[in-house]
Short mmCIF file of C-alpha atoms and ligand atoms in Angstrom, two decimals:
data_model
loop_
_atom_site.label_atom_id
_atom_site.label_comp_id
_atom_site.label_asym_id
_atom_site.label_seq_id
_atom_site.Cartn_x
_atom_site.Cartn_y
_atom_site.Cartn_z
CA UNK A 1 2.45 43.37 -42.63
CA UNK A 2 2.36 46.17 -45.07
CA UNK A 3 0.76 43.91 -47.65
CA UNK A 4 -2.08 43.37 -45.26
CA UNK A 5 -2.47 47.08 -44.55
CA UNK A 6 -2.70 47.87 -48.24
CA UNK A 7 -4.92 45.00 -49.29
CA UNK A 8 -8.51 45.50 -50.13
CA UNK A 9 -9.41 41.97 -49.14
CA UNK A 10 -9.45 42.70 -45.45
CA UNK A 11 -12.02 45.37 -45.75
CA UNK A 12 -13.96 43.20 -48.16
CA UNK A 13 -14.27 40.47 -45.57
CA UNK A 14 -15.33 42.99 -42.97
CA UNK A 15 -18.04 44.44 -45.23
CA UNK A 16 -19.29 40.97 -46.03
CA UNK A 17 -19.63 40.11 -42.36
CA UNK A 18 -21.47 43.36 -41.80
CA UNK A 19 -23.75 42.52 -44.71
CA UNK A 20 -24.49 39.11 -43.29
CA UNK A 21 -25.27 40.58 -39.87
CA UNK A 22 -27.41 43.36 -41.26
CA UNK A 23 -29.17 40.86 -43.46
CA UNK A 24 -30.17 38.72 -40.47
CA UNK A 25 -31.65 41.65 -38.66
CA UNK A 26 -33.28 43.02 -41.81
CA UNK A 27 -34.71 39.64 -42.53
CA UNK A 28 -36.33 39.34 -39.12
CA UNK A 29 -37.63 42.91 -39.23
CA UNK A 30 -39.10 42.33 -42.69
CA UNK A 31 -40.76 39.10 -41.64
CA UNK A 32 -42.28 40.98 -38.71
CA UNK A 33 -43.66 43.74 -40.99
CA UNK A 34 -44.93 41.28 -43.52
CA UNK A 35 -46.87 39.55 -40.75
CA UNK A 36 -48.31 42.93 -39.69
CA UNK A 37 -49.42 43.78 -43.23
CA UNK A 38 -50.83 40.39 -44.03
CA UNK A 39 -54.42 41.65 -43.85
CA UNK A 40 -53.84 44.50 -46.28
CA UNK A 41 -54.96 43.74 -49.85
CA UNK A 42 -52.23 43.20 -52.46
CA UNK A 43 -52.49 44.80 -55.90
CA UNK A 44 -50.57 43.97 -58.98
CA UNK A 45 -48.11 46.83 -58.96
CA UNK A 46 -45.07 45.62 -60.80
CA UNK A 47 -44.64 45.86 -64.56
CA UNK A 48 -45.62 42.45 -65.96
CA UNK A 49 -42.40 42.01 -67.92
CA UNK A 50 -40.40 42.71 -64.72
CA UNK A 51 -42.52 40.06 -62.93
CA UNK A 52 -41.86 37.51 -65.71
CA UNK A 53 -38.08 38.17 -65.64
CA UNK A 54 -37.95 37.94 -61.85
CA UNK A 55 -39.96 34.73 -61.82
CA UNK A 56 -37.54 33.31 -64.43
CA UNK A 57 -34.63 34.30 -62.21
CA UNK A 58 -36.15 32.66 -59.16
CA UNK A 59 -36.82 29.43 -60.99
CA UNK A 60 -33.16 29.29 -62.05
CA UNK A 61 -31.92 29.40 -58.39
CA UNK A 62 -31.56 26.58 -56.01
CA UNK A 63 -31.52 27.67 -52.42
CA UNK A 64 -29.74 25.68 -49.76
CA UNK A 65 -32.01 26.76 -46.96
CA UNK A 66 -35.63 27.42 -46.20
CA UNK A 67 -34.79 30.41 -44.00
CA UNK A 68 -33.64 32.55 -46.91
CA UNK A 69 -34.71 35.74 -48.57
CA UNK A 70 -35.60 33.89 -51.76
CA UNK A 71 -37.97 31.58 -49.89
CA UNK A 72 -40.21 34.52 -49.12
CA UNK A 73 -40.69 35.31 -52.78
CA UNK A 74 -44.22 33.93 -53.44
CA UNK A 75 -45.51 35.20 -56.74
CA UNK A 76 -49.04 33.85 -56.15
CA UNK A 77 -49.36 35.43 -52.73
CA UNK A 78 -48.08 38.92 -53.45
CA UNK A 79 -46.73 41.39 -55.97
CA UNK A 80 -42.89 41.34 -56.22
CA UNK A 81 -42.71 44.98 -55.21
CA UNK A 82 -44.19 43.87 -51.87
CA UNK A 83 -41.81 40.97 -51.27
CA UNK A 84 -40.39 41.34 -47.79
CA UNK A 85 -36.76 41.28 -48.87
CA UNK A 86 -34.34 41.27 -51.75
CA UNK A 87 -36.25 43.64 -54.04
CA UNK A 88 -36.58 47.41 -54.24
CA UNK A 89 -38.94 49.16 -56.58
CA UNK A 90 -39.61 52.62 -57.85
CA UNK A 91 -43.02 54.02 -58.61
CA UNK A 92 -43.30 56.10 -61.73
CA UNK A 93 -45.57 59.15 -61.96
CA UNK A 94 -46.20 58.62 -65.63
CA UNK A 95 -46.76 54.90 -65.53
CA UNK A 96 -49.22 52.89 -63.47
CA UNK A 97 -46.64 50.22 -62.90
CA UNK A 98 -43.75 50.07 -60.48
CA UNK A 99 -40.34 48.94 -61.74
CA UNK A 100 -37.80 46.73 -60.03
CA UNK A 101 -34.69 48.86 -59.44
CA UNK A 102 -32.62 46.72 -57.12
CA UNK A 103 -32.04 43.02 -56.35
CA UNK A 104 -29.86 42.19 -53.40
CA UNK A 105 -29.68 38.56 -52.28
CA UNK A 106 -28.42 37.37 -48.96
CA UNK A 107 -25.03 35.57 -49.10
CA UNK A 108 -26.09 32.10 -48.09
CA UNK A 109 -24.97 29.90 -50.99
CA UNK A 110 -27.67 30.23 -53.64
CA UNK A 111 -26.61 28.54 -56.80
CA UNK A 112 -27.65 28.31 -60.42
CA UNK A 113 -26.99 29.95 -63.77
CA UNK A 114 -28.07 33.52 -64.26
CA UNK A 115 -30.66 33.62 -67.01
CA UNK A 116 -30.17 36.05 -69.88
CA UNK A 117 -33.69 37.33 -69.15
CA UNK A 118 -32.28 39.35 -66.25
CA UNK A 119 -31.60 41.72 -69.14
CA UNK A 120 -35.39 42.27 -69.39
CA UNK A 121 -35.33 44.19 -66.06
CA UNK A 122 -34.61 47.39 -67.93
CA UNK A 123 -35.06 49.72 -64.88
CA UNK A 124 -32.61 47.72 -62.73
CA UNK A 125 -30.03 49.98 -61.03
CA UNK A 126 -28.37 47.64 -58.49
CA UNK A 127 -27.70 43.93 -58.66
CA UNK A 128 -25.79 42.36 -55.79
CA UNK A 129 -25.56 38.59 -55.61
CA UNK A 130 -22.22 38.41 -53.81
CA UNK A 131 -21.22 35.56 -51.52
CA UNK A 132 -23.17 32.81 -53.20
CA UNK A 133 -22.43 29.93 -55.55
CA UNK A 134 -23.81 31.09 -58.89
CA UNK A 135 -21.92 29.49 -61.73
CA UNK A 136 -21.45 29.35 -65.48
CA UNK A 137 -21.02 32.46 -67.58
CA UNK A 138 -22.15 35.95 -66.64
CA UNK A 139 -24.86 36.86 -69.21
CA UNK A 140 -23.87 39.69 -71.54
CA UNK A 141 -27.39 41.06 -71.26
CA UNK A 142 -26.47 42.44 -67.80
CA UNK A 143 -24.03 44.84 -69.49
CA UNK A 144 -26.72 46.22 -71.74
CA UNK A 145 -29.08 47.29 -68.93
CA UNK A 146 -29.38 51.04 -69.52
CA UNK A 147 -29.87 52.07 -65.83
CA UNK A 148 -27.55 49.57 -64.10
CA UNK A 149 -25.20 51.42 -61.76
CA UNK A 150 -23.75 48.64 -59.60
CA UNK A 151 -23.12 45.07 -60.58
CA UNK A 152 -21.67 43.07 -57.69
CA UNK A 153 -21.24 39.37 -58.33
CA UNK A 154 -18.20 38.88 -56.10
CA UNK A 155 -17.41 35.60 -54.40
CA UNK A 156 -19.40 33.22 -56.57
CA UNK A 157 -18.33 30.48 -58.95
CA UNK A 158 -18.64 32.19 -62.32
CA UNK A 159 -16.44 30.77 -65.05
CA UNK A 160 -15.69 31.38 -68.69
CA UNK A 161 -14.53 34.63 -70.27
CA UNK A 162 -16.35 37.84 -69.60
CA UNK A 163 -19.14 38.53 -72.06
CA UNK A 164 -18.54 40.68 -75.12
CA UNK A 165 -21.82 42.58 -75.16
CA UNK A 166 -23.13 44.86 -77.83
CA UNK A 167 -21.98 48.09 -76.17
CA UNK A 168 -24.70 50.59 -75.51
CA UNK A 169 -24.56 53.78 -73.46
CA UNK A 170 -24.14 52.55 -69.91
CA UNK A 171 -24.67 53.97 -66.45
CA UNK A 172 -22.45 51.35 -64.76
CA UNK A 173 -20.45 52.91 -61.92
CA UNK A 174 -19.26 49.88 -59.98
CA UNK A 175 -18.37 46.49 -61.37
CA UNK A 176 -17.18 43.90 -58.82
CA UNK A 177 -16.68 40.42 -60.15
CA UNK A 178 -13.86 39.56 -57.73
CA UNK A 179 -13.34 36.07 -56.35
CA UNK A 180 -14.74 33.98 -59.17
CA UNK A 181 -13.01 31.82 -61.74
CA UNK A 182 -13.39 34.04 -64.77
CA UNK A 183 -10.90 33.33 -67.57
CA UNK A 184 -9.73 35.14 -70.66
CA UNK A 185 -8.38 38.65 -70.72
CA UNK A 186 -9.61 41.92 -69.21
CA UNK A 187 -12.09 42.87 -71.99
CA UNK A 188 -11.53 45.99 -74.08
CA UNK A 189 -15.21 46.87 -74.02
CA UNK A 190 -14.85 48.06 -70.38
CA UNK A 191 -13.12 51.17 -71.69
CA UNK A 192 -16.38 52.37 -73.18
CA UNK A 193 -18.02 52.42 -69.73
CA UNK A 194 -17.53 56.11 -69.16
CA UNK A 195 -19.38 56.18 -65.77
CA UNK A 196 -17.34 53.35 -64.29
CA UNK A 197 -15.44 54.44 -61.17
CA UNK A 198 -14.78 51.08 -59.48
CA UNK A 199 -13.55 48.03 -61.33
CA UNK A 200 -12.66 44.96 -59.21
CA UNK A 201 -11.75 41.74 -61.05
CA UNK A 202 -9.38 40.54 -58.36
CA UNK A 203 -8.82 36.82 -57.66
CA UNK A 204 -10.03 35.36 -60.92
CA UNK A 205 -8.05 33.55 -63.61
CA UNK A 206 -7.54 36.40 -65.99
CA UNK A 207 -4.48 36.39 -68.22
CA UNK A 208 -3.06 38.57 -71.00
CA UNK A 209 -2.12 42.25 -70.72
CA UNK A 210 -3.96 45.23 -69.22
CA UNK A 211 -6.03 46.68 -72.07
CA UNK A 212 -4.61 49.64 -73.98
CA UNK A 213 -7.47 51.81 -72.92
CA UNK A 214 -9.20 51.75 -69.56
CA UNK A 215 -12.47 53.30 -68.42
CA UNK A 216 -11.60 56.98 -68.37
CA UNK A 217 -13.17 57.90 -65.03
CA UNK A 218 -11.86 55.04 -62.92
CA UNK A 219 -11.12 55.85 -59.28
CA UNK A 220 -10.22 52.31 -58.24
CA UNK A 221 -8.71 49.58 -60.40
CA UNK A 222 -8.25 46.17 -58.71
CA UNK A 223 -7.00 43.20 -60.69
CA UNK A 224 -5.16 41.49 -57.84
CA UNK A 225 -4.43 37.79 -57.87
CA UNK A 226 -4.75 36.95 -61.60
CA UNK A 227 -2.09 36.01 -64.17
CA UNK A 228 -1.92 39.37 -65.92
CA UNK A 229 1.23 39.92 -67.95
CA UNK A 230 3.08 42.71 -69.72
CA UNK A 231 4.10 46.26 -68.86
CA UNK A 232 2.24 49.24 -67.38
CA UNK A 233 1.73 51.42 -70.41
CA UNK A 234 1.75 55.19 -70.00
CA UNK A 235 -0.87 55.54 -72.76
CA UNK A 236 -3.31 53.40 -70.80
CA UNK A 237 -2.83 55.08 -67.39
CA UNK A 238 -2.18 58.81 -68.00
CA UNK A 239 -5.77 59.44 -69.24
CA UNK A 240 -7.01 58.26 -65.80
CA UNK A 241 -7.11 61.66 -64.15
CA UNK A 242 -9.22 60.45 -61.18
CA UNK A 243 -7.50 57.15 -60.39
CA UNK A 244 -6.78 56.85 -56.66
CA UNK A 245 -6.23 53.16 -56.03
CA UNK A 246 -4.24 50.78 -58.23
CA UNK A 247 -4.23 47.23 -56.91
CA UNK A 248 -2.38 44.89 -59.27
CA UNK A 249 -0.56 42.68 -56.76
CA UNK A 250 -0.02 38.95 -57.34
CA UNK A 251 0.17 39.01 -61.12
CA UNK A 252 2.97 38.56 -63.69
CA UNK A 253 3.58 42.18 -64.58
CA UNK A 254 7.11 43.10 -65.58
CA UNK A 255 9.42 45.81 -66.77
CA UNK A 256 10.59 49.06 -65.19
CA UNK A 257 8.21 51.34 -63.24
CA UNK A 258 8.70 54.72 -64.85
CA UNK A 259 8.38 58.09 -63.15
CA UNK A 260 5.08 59.03 -64.82
CA UNK A 261 3.37 56.29 -62.85
CA UNK A 262 4.02 57.72 -59.41
CA UNK A 263 2.96 61.21 -60.68
CA UNK A 264 -0.56 60.23 -61.70
CA UNK A 265 -2.38 63.28 -60.26
CA UNK A 266 -4.95 61.61 -58.03
CA UNK A 267 -3.06 58.44 -57.08
CA UNK A 268 -3.14 57.60 -53.35
CA UNK A 269 -2.57 53.85 -52.94
CA UNK A 270 -0.53 51.52 -55.12
CA UNK A 271 -0.06 47.80 -54.56
CA UNK A 272 2.10 46.13 -57.18
CA UNK A 273 3.63 43.51 -54.82
CA UNK A 274 4.28 39.98 -55.98
CA UNK A 275 4.95 40.72 -59.61
CA UNK A 276 8.09 40.61 -61.71
CA UNK A 277 8.97 44.30 -61.96
CA UNK A 278 12.75 44.82 -62.38
CA UNK A 279 13.31 48.54 -61.94
CA UNK A 280 11.97 51.76 -60.58
CA UNK A 281 12.48 55.32 -61.62
CA UNK A 282 11.04 58.22 -59.58
CA UNK A 283 10.95 61.94 -60.26
CA UNK A 284 10.19 64.46 -57.54
CA UNK A 285 6.75 65.98 -57.80
CA UNK A 286 6.70 69.68 -58.64
CA UNK A 287 4.16 72.36 -57.84
CA UNK A 288 2.49 71.70 -61.17
CA UNK A 289 2.07 67.97 -60.57
CA UNK A 290 1.22 67.98 -56.84
CA UNK A 291 0.63 64.48 -55.75
CA UNK A 292 -1.56 62.61 -53.25
CA UNK A 293 0.40 59.41 -52.90
CA UNK A 294 -0.03 57.86 -49.42
CA UNK A 295 1.12 54.23 -49.71
CA UNK A 296 3.24 52.24 -52.14
CA UNK A 297 3.74 48.48 -51.95
CA UNK A 298 6.33 47.09 -54.39
CA UNK A 299 7.39 44.14 -52.19
CA UNK A 300 8.26 40.74 -53.70
CA UNK A 301 9.38 41.88 -57.10
CA UNK A 302 12.87 41.75 -58.70
CA UNK A 303 13.65 45.40 -58.55
CA UNK A 304 17.34 46.18 -58.98
CA UNK A 305 19.24 49.43 -58.51
CA UNK A 306 19.33 51.88 -55.61
CA UNK A 307 16.53 53.27 -53.46
CA UNK A 308 15.14 56.35 -55.23
CA UNK A 309 15.87 59.31 -53.00
CA UNK A 310 13.06 61.29 -54.72
CA UNK A 311 10.45 59.25 -52.76
CA UNK A 312 11.25 61.47 -49.81
CA UNK A 313 9.84 64.42 -51.79
CA UNK A 314 6.29 62.98 -51.91
CA UNK A 315 4.65 65.09 -49.23
CA UNK A 316 1.78 62.70 -48.27
CA UNK A 317 3.68 59.44 -48.60
CA UNK A 318 3.67 57.56 -45.25
CA UNK A 319 3.99 53.87 -46.16
CA UNK A 320 6.53 52.32 -48.49
CA UNK A 321 7.28 48.64 -48.93
CA UNK A 322 10.13 47.50 -51.14
CA UNK A 323 10.78 44.30 -49.20
CA UNK A 324 12.19 41.23 -50.97
CA UNK A 325 13.67 42.83 -54.06
CA UNK A 326 17.24 43.05 -55.31
CA UNK A 327 17.98 46.63 -54.22
CA UNK A 328 21.57 47.68 -53.49
CA UNK A 329 23.27 50.81 -52.18
CA UNK A 330 22.50 52.89 -49.09
CA UNK A 331 19.27 53.82 -47.32
CA UNK A 332 19.04 57.56 -48.14
CA UNK A 333 19.28 59.81 -45.14
CA UNK A 334 16.48 61.87 -46.75
CA UNK A 335 14.07 59.03 -45.88
CA UNK A 336 14.24 59.93 -42.19
CA UNK A 337 14.91 63.64 -42.24
CA UNK A 338 12.17 66.14 -41.67
CA UNK A 339 10.55 66.85 -44.97
CA UNK A 340 7.62 68.87 -46.15
CA UNK A 341 5.04 66.20 -45.34
CA UNK A 342 4.33 63.97 -42.42
CA UNK A 343 7.32 61.62 -42.90
CA UNK A 344 7.37 57.89 -43.47
CA UNK A 345 5.48 55.95 -40.81
CA UNK A 346 6.17 52.53 -42.33
CA UNK A 347 9.25 51.64 -44.30
CA UNK A 348 9.74 47.98 -45.14
CA UNK A 349 13.06 47.21 -46.80
CA UNK A 350 13.93 43.75 -45.54
CA UNK A 351 15.19 41.09 -47.91
CA UNK A 352 17.37 43.23 -50.22
CA UNK A 353 21.12 43.84 -50.51
CA UNK A 354 21.20 47.36 -49.05
CA UNK A 355 24.56 48.41 -47.63
CA UNK A 356 26.18 51.12 -45.60
CA UNK A 357 25.09 52.50 -42.25
CA UNK A 358 21.48 52.90 -41.29
CA UNK A 359 20.91 56.67 -41.00
CA UNK A 360 20.76 57.56 -37.31
CA UNK A 361 17.47 59.41 -37.63
CA UNK A 362 15.53 56.20 -37.90
CA UNK A 363 16.42 55.27 -34.33
CA UNK A 364 14.75 58.47 -33.17
CA UNK A 365 11.41 58.66 -35.04
CA UNK A 366 8.43 58.00 -32.83
CA UNK A 367 5.69 55.59 -33.94
CA UNK A 368 7.91 54.31 -36.75
CA UNK A 369 7.38 50.84 -38.17
CA UNK A 370 10.40 49.72 -40.12
CA UNK A 371 12.06 46.50 -41.32
CA UNK A 372 15.69 46.68 -42.38
CA UNK A 373 16.64 43.05 -41.66
CA UNK A 374 18.10 40.57 -44.10
CA UNK A 375 20.23 43.15 -45.97
CA UNK A 376 23.93 44.02 -45.97
CA UNK A 377 23.61 46.96 -43.57
CA UNK A 378 26.09 48.10 -41.00
CA UNK A 379 25.11 49.32 -37.59
CA UNK A 380 21.83 47.54 -37.59
CA UNK A 381 22.04 45.27 -34.57
CA UNK A 382 19.41 42.60 -34.66
CA UNK A 383 18.63 43.46 -31.07
CA UNK A 384 16.78 46.45 -32.60
CA UNK A 385 13.30 45.20 -33.51
CA UNK A 386 13.39 46.79 -36.92
CA UNK A 387 16.78 45.33 -37.75
CA UNK A 388 15.73 41.70 -37.43
CA UNK A 389 16.07 39.19 -38.99
CA UNK A 390 19.87 39.34 -39.02
CA UNK A 391 21.82 40.87 -41.89
CA UNK A 392 22.99 38.60 -44.69
CA UNK A 393 26.40 36.91 -44.27
CA UNK A 394 29.45 38.79 -45.69
CA UNK A 395 29.95 36.04 -48.27
CA UNK A 396 26.65 36.89 -49.95
CA UNK A 397 26.99 40.63 -49.56
CA UNK A 398 30.48 40.70 -51.10
CA UNK A 399 29.16 39.19 -54.29
CA UNK A 400 26.77 42.11 -54.90
C1 NAG B 1 -37.46 38.65 -72.11
O1 NAG B 1 -37.75 39.45 -73.21
C2 NAG B 1 -37.78 38.80 -74.48
C3 NAG B 1 -37.89 39.87 -75.54
O2 NAG B 1 -38.94 40.73 -75.26
C4 NAG B 1 -38.97 37.83 -74.41
O3 NAG B 1 -39.00 37.08 -75.62
C5 NAG B 1 -38.75 36.83 -73.29
O4 NAG B 1 -39.84 35.96 -73.16
C6 NAG B 1 -38.53 37.56 -71.99
N1 NAG B 1 -38.17 36.59 -70.96
C7 NAG B 1 -38.69 36.60 -69.75
C8 NAG B 1 -38.32 35.44 -68.89
O5 NAG B 1 -39.38 37.50 -69.34
C1 NAG B 2 -47.64 30.94 -51.89
O1 NAG B 2 -48.87 31.57 -51.57
C2 NAG B 2 -49.97 30.78 -51.89
C3 NAG B 2 -51.23 31.65 -51.70
O2 NAG B 2 -51.18 32.35 -50.50
C4 NAG B 2 -49.97 29.51 -51.01
O3 NAG B 2 -51.07 28.72 -51.33
C5 NAG B 2 -48.69 28.72 -51.28
O4 NAG B 2 -48.55 27.63 -50.39
C6 NAG B 2 -47.49 29.67 -51.07
N1 NAG B 2 -46.29 28.94 -51.52
C7 NAG B 2 -45.26 28.77 -50.72
C8 NAG B 2 -44.10 28.02 -51.32
O5 NAG B 2 -45.25 29.16 -49.59
C1 NAG B 3 4.24 37.08 -52.25
O1 NAG B 3 5.28 36.21 -52.60
C2 NAG B 3 6.01 35.66 -51.46
C3 NAG B 3 7.16 34.88 -51.99
O2 NAG B 3 6.85 34.10 -53.03
C4 NAG B 3 5.00 34.80 -50.67
O3 NAG B 3 5.63 34.27 -49.53
C5 NAG B 3 3.84 35.68 -50.27
O4 NAG B 3 2.89 34.85 -49.57
C6 NAG B 3 3.21 36.36 -51.44
N1 NAG B 3 2.23 37.28 -50.92
C7 NAG B 3 0.99 37.25 -51.40
C8 NAG B 3 0.09 38.24 -50.77
O5 NAG B 3 0.66 36.45 -52.25
#
């Protein structure tokens, strides 16, 4: 339950559906307008080298359907900046040519290899080819485009390691290559992308550790569903003063989560579930390191020790999952007592070896979602919804 609430993938699916819907209406509207304007003369407006690169891109694509955005791209009938869909252009005051600044294809299963000549579109700011079937390697030339701000190639069939481009000053703000089959490690060159705020490489086949340095202005880091190994290093994360979302679930990360991690100054949402973490150490935030943490998911690890009472001191924290770990000891009464903030709304602790009595306060909180089942707790009758499934048998609990 909590995993679903924290996961980015739900909202991703929703946005994709919205994109598909809005594409269909956009497509019909643009067909309508292109019919209206059919009598107007067409000029050659687009920079010739942009036209050549776009034509090269089109010839590399196979389209599954006739009713597609790409099908409307007719280079003999009109200038690319007048294509009814998929392209946005910018006019320059100083230049008689327009430049292509955005390419957004509809998600209908286009396939093909991306040609390196996409790197000739030097004014390109946005490239979104998500939800298709493009394959082979992502050309390194895309990372050298000086104006590119968003590169979204999510949900395709790209393979091979990420390119190792010659790094140039880059404007890239959002890089989403999630849901492909990219191999190799998270490349070190990303750390030189100083404008990058969103990095999503979730659901690929990445292995190896998290790089020692990360893009310094990251707000969202998502590497969910890979085979990433190693520890979370303080030297990699503490320079990230703006990081709000850390989504590293379903990997092979290990070691003890140290207190510095939960005190990253902008951190709001953490999902480290389904890894191999073995411990957790938490320090109370102080006035000087005020903290924004809202939700923590550490479910399905191998965390030993007792529940850190200091979590109750995080004023904005409302959702905590530590389900299916190896935690022992009591549920701190502080977790349900009135505290500075809004109080826990979701507390998932099932599947541990917690013992003692469930603090009475939990039975009184309104709108509380909890799961305390499958532990070694006393006074948690499985007739109470949040106490099911039943507690572990004595024989198992005694051994702990
Ligand atoms: C891309 O630019 C290179 C270097 O200017 C040029 O040789 C090549 O023909 C261009 N490719 C396309 C498809 O425009
Ligand atoms: C492209 O436009 C030309 C000129 O209007 C036309 O002859 C040709 O059939 C069009 N091609 C396609 C694939 O529609
Ligand atoms: C996490 O691991 C558990 C146990 O292996 C599994 O049942 C669950 O589906 C996993 N969750 C995700 C989101 O992969």
